[in-house]
């Protein structure tokens, strides 16, 4: 199943952001759109939309600069991965406990 993606124009309308803001996030390597060559177009996945929405909130509502946005989004990504690892460890421990009780 192909992942849904949106064009810059669709993203601008959906999230009510300026294209210049999107360009700034791309320049700072905070966003990484998919670039299709024929015709040339930048597409954004659901993950990139979430990052853009969070960046918008951080900048517009909380006054965070782009360097801060980058740090916060990186920390968020690491926290999500750590949570996945923690959940896997808990699941493994639960399985070991169930096995030991047999």
PDB file of C-alpha atoms in Angstrom:
ATOM      1  CA  UNK A   1       0.000   0.000   0.000  1.00  0.00           C
ATOM      2  CA  UNK A   2       1.452   3.364  -1.035  1.00  0.00           C
ATOM      3  CA  UNK A   3       1.896   5.996   1.632  1.00  0.00           C
ATOM      4  CA  UNK A   4      -0.257   9.092   1.264  1.00  0.00           C
ATOM      5  CA  UNK A   5       1.619  12.277   0.482  1.00  0.00           C
ATOM      6  CA  UNK A   6       0.699  15.912  -0.028  1.00  0.00           C
ATOM      7  CA  UNK A   7       2.083  18.713  -2.182  1.00  0.00           C
ATOM      8  CA  UNK A   8       3.392  21.998  -0.789  1.00  0.00           C
ATOM      9  CA  UNK A   9       0.210  23.756  -1.899  1.00  0.00           C
ATOM     10  CA  UNK A  10      -1.973  21.205  -0.097  1.00  0.00           C
ATOM     11  CA  UNK A  11       0.151  21.467   3.047  1.00  0.00           C
ATOM     12  CA  UNK A  12       0.021  25.279   2.994  1.00  0.00           C
ATOM     13  CA  UNK A  13      -3.779  25.152   2.831  1.00  0.00           C
ATOM     14  CA  UNK A  14      -4.203  22.328   5.362  1.00  0.00           C
ATOM     15  CA  UNK A  15      -1.914  23.668   8.057  1.00  0.00           C
ATOM     16  CA  UNK A  16      -2.311  27.362   7.223  1.00  0.00           C
ATOM     17  CA  UNK A  17       1.418  28.040   7.004  1.00  0.00           C
ATOM     18  CA  UNK A  18       3.460  30.134   4.618  1.00  0.00           C
ATOM     19  CA  UNK A  19       5.458  28.377   1.937  1.00  0.00           C
ATOM     20  CA  UNK A  20       8.461  30.411   3.137  1.00  0.00           C
ATOM     21  CA  UNK A  21       8.125  28.765   6.565  1.00  0.00           C
ATOM     22  CA  UNK A  22       8.177  25.339   4.916  1.00  0.00           C
ATOM     23  CA  UNK A  23      11.230  26.358   2.883  1.00  0.00           C
ATOM     24  CA  UNK A  24      13.003  27.508   6.060  1.00  0.00           C
ATOM     25  CA  UNK A  25      12.308  24.146   7.716  1.00  0.00           C
ATOM     26  CA  UNK A  26      13.636  22.315   4.660  1.00  0.00           C
ATOM     27  CA  UNK A  27      16.741  24.549   4.539  1.00  0.00           C
ATOM     28  CA  UNK A  28      17.416  23.757   8.215  1.00  0.00           C
ATOM     29  CA  UNK A  29      16.891  20.044   7.420  1.00  0.00           C
ATOM     30  CA  UNK A  30      14.034  19.860   9.916  1.00  0.00           C
ATOM     31  CA  UNK A  31      11.702  18.639   7.172  1.00  0.00           C
ATOM     32  CA  UNK A  32      12.656  16.184   4.481  1.00  0.00           C
ATOM     33  CA  UNK A  33      10.085  16.094   1.713  1.00  0.00           C
ATOM     34  CA  UNK A  34      10.093  13.439  -0.960  1.00  0.00           C
ATOM     35  CA  UNK A  35      11.289  15.005  -4.195  1.00  0.00           C
ATOM     36  CA  UNK A  36       9.739  13.640  -7.358  1.00  0.00           C
ATOM     37  CA  UNK A  37      11.486  14.591 -10.568  1.00  0.00           C
ATOM     38  CA  UNK A  38       8.827  14.149 -13.236  1.00  0.00           C
ATOM     39  CA  UNK A  39       7.269  16.656 -12.891  1.00  0.00           C
ATOM     40  CA  UNK A  40       9.470  18.262 -10.208  1.00  0.00           C
ATOM     41  CA  UNK A  41       7.446  18.380  -7.005  1.00  0.00           C
ATOM     42  CA  UNK A  42       8.038  18.153  -3.261  1.00  0.00           C
ATOM     43  CA  UNK A  43       5.730  15.753  -1.418  1.00  0.00           C
ATOM     44  CA  UNK A  44       5.190  15.474   2.312  1.00  0.00           C
ATOM     45  CA  UNK A  45       4.326  12.276   4.177  1.00  0.00           C
ATOM     46  CA  UNK A  46       2.188  12.030   7.302  1.00  0.00           C
ATOM     47  CA  UNK A  47       5.349  12.006   9.439  1.00  0.00           C
ATOM     48  CA  UNK A  48       6.576  15.217   7.815  1.00  0.00           C
ATOM     49  CA  UNK A  49       3.137  16.810   8.287  1.00  0.00           C
ATOM     50  CA  UNK A  50       3.274  16.013  11.992  1.00  0.00           C
ATOM     51  CA  UNK A  51       6.733  17.558  12.255  1.00  0.00           C
ATOM     52  CA  UNK A  52       5.535  20.639  10.376  1.00  0.00           C
ATOM     53  CA  UNK A  53       2.492  21.012  12.620  1.00  0.00           C
ATOM     54  CA  UNK A  54       4.662  20.713  15.739  1.00  0.00           C
ATOM     55  CA  UNK A  55       7.153  23.213  14.301  1.00  0.00           C
ATOM     56  CA  UNK A  56       4.303  25.628  13.608  1.00  0.00           C
ATOM     57  CA  UNK A  57       3.062  25.370  17.200  1.00  0.00           C
ATOM     58  CA  UNK A  58       6.555  25.718  18.630  1.00  0.00           C
ATOM     59  CA  UNK A  59       7.418  28.774  16.523  1.00  0.00           C
ATOM     60  CA  UNK A  60       4.115  30.617  16.304  1.00  0.00           C
ATOM     61  CA  UNK A  61       2.642  29.908  19.741  1.00  0.00           C
ATOM     62  CA  UNK A  62       5.680  29.327  21.928  1.00  0.00           C
ATOM     63  CA  UNK A  63       8.270  31.559  20.238  1.00  0.00           C
ATOM     64  CA  UNK A  64      10.848  28.805  19.736  1.00  0.00           C
ATOM     65  CA  UNK A  65      13.477  29.505  17.054  1.00  0.00           C
ATOM     66  CA  UNK A  66      14.290  27.001  14.304  1.00  0.00           C
ATOM     67  CA  UNK A  67      17.369  25.677  16.109  1.00  0.00           C
ATOM     68  CA  UNK A  68      15.158  24.988  19.130  1.00  0.00           C
ATOM     69  CA  UNK A  69      12.559  23.306  16.933  1.00  0.00           C
ATOM     70  CA  UNK A  70      15.256  21.020  15.558  1.00  0.00           C
ATOM     71  CA  UNK A  71      16.427  20.069  19.059  1.00  0.00           C
ATOM     72  CA  UNK A  72      12.890  19.503  20.345  1.00  0.00           C
ATOM     73  CA  UNK A  73      11.855  17.360  17.368  1.00  0.00           C
ATOM     74  CA  UNK A  74      15.059  15.321  17.667  1.00  0.00           C
ATOM     75  CA  UNK A  75      14.427  14.783  21.383  1.00  0.00           C
ATOM     76  CA  UNK A  76      10.825  13.800  20.626  1.00  0.00           C
ATOM     77  CA  UNK A  77      12.022  11.260  18.061  1.00  0.00           C
ATOM     78  CA  UNK A  78      14.499   9.798  20.552  1.00  0.00           C
ATOM     79  CA  UNK A  79      11.854   9.644  23.294  1.00  0.00           C
ATOM     80  CA  UNK A  80       9.446   7.799  21.001  1.00  0.00           C
ATOM     81  CA  UNK A  81      12.170   5.284  20.108  1.00  0.00           C
ATOM     82  CA  UNK A  82      13.094   4.843  23.773  1.00  0.00           C
ATOM     83  CA  UNK A  83       9.421   4.216  24.578  1.00  0.00           C
ATOM     84  CA  UNK A  84       9.284   1.529  21.880  1.00  0.00           C
ATOM     85  CA  UNK A  85      12.387  -0.102  23.311  1.00  0.00           C
ATOM     86  CA  UNK A  86      10.980   0.091  26.830  1.00  0.00           C
ATOM     87  CA  UNK A  87       7.697  -1.460  25.693  1.00  0.00           C
ATOM     88  CA  UNK A  88       9.625  -4.268  23.963  1.00  0.00           C
ATOM     89  CA  UNK A  89      11.635  -4.908  27.135  1.00  0.00           C
ATOM     90  CA  UNK A  90       8.459  -5.025  29.229  1.00  0.00           C
ATOM     91  CA  UNK A  91       6.849  -7.415  26.750  1.00  0.00           C
ATOM     92  CA  UNK A  92       9.932  -9.641  26.833  1.00  0.00           C
ATOM     93  CA  UNK A  93       9.946  -9.637  30.637  1.00  0.00           C
ATOM     94  CA  UNK A  94       6.252 -10.472  30.730  1.00  0.00           C
ATOM     95  CA  UNK A  95       6.830 -13.379  28.338  1.00  0.00           C
ATOM     96  CA  UNK A  96       9.755 -14.637  30.424  1.00  0.00           C
ATOM     97  CA  UNK A  97       7.653 -14.396  33.566  1.00  0.00           C
ATOM     98  CA  UNK A  98       4.791 -16.336  31.973  1.00  0.00           C
ATOM     99  CA  UNK A  99       7.237 -19.003  30.765  1.00  0.00           C
ATOM    100  CA  UNK A 100       8.840 -19.333  34.189  1.00  0.00           C
ATOM    101  CA  UNK A 101       5.455 -19.903  35.816  1.00  0.00           C
ATOM    102  CA  UNK A 102       4.697 -22.906  33.588  1.00  0.00           C
TER     103      UNK A 102
END
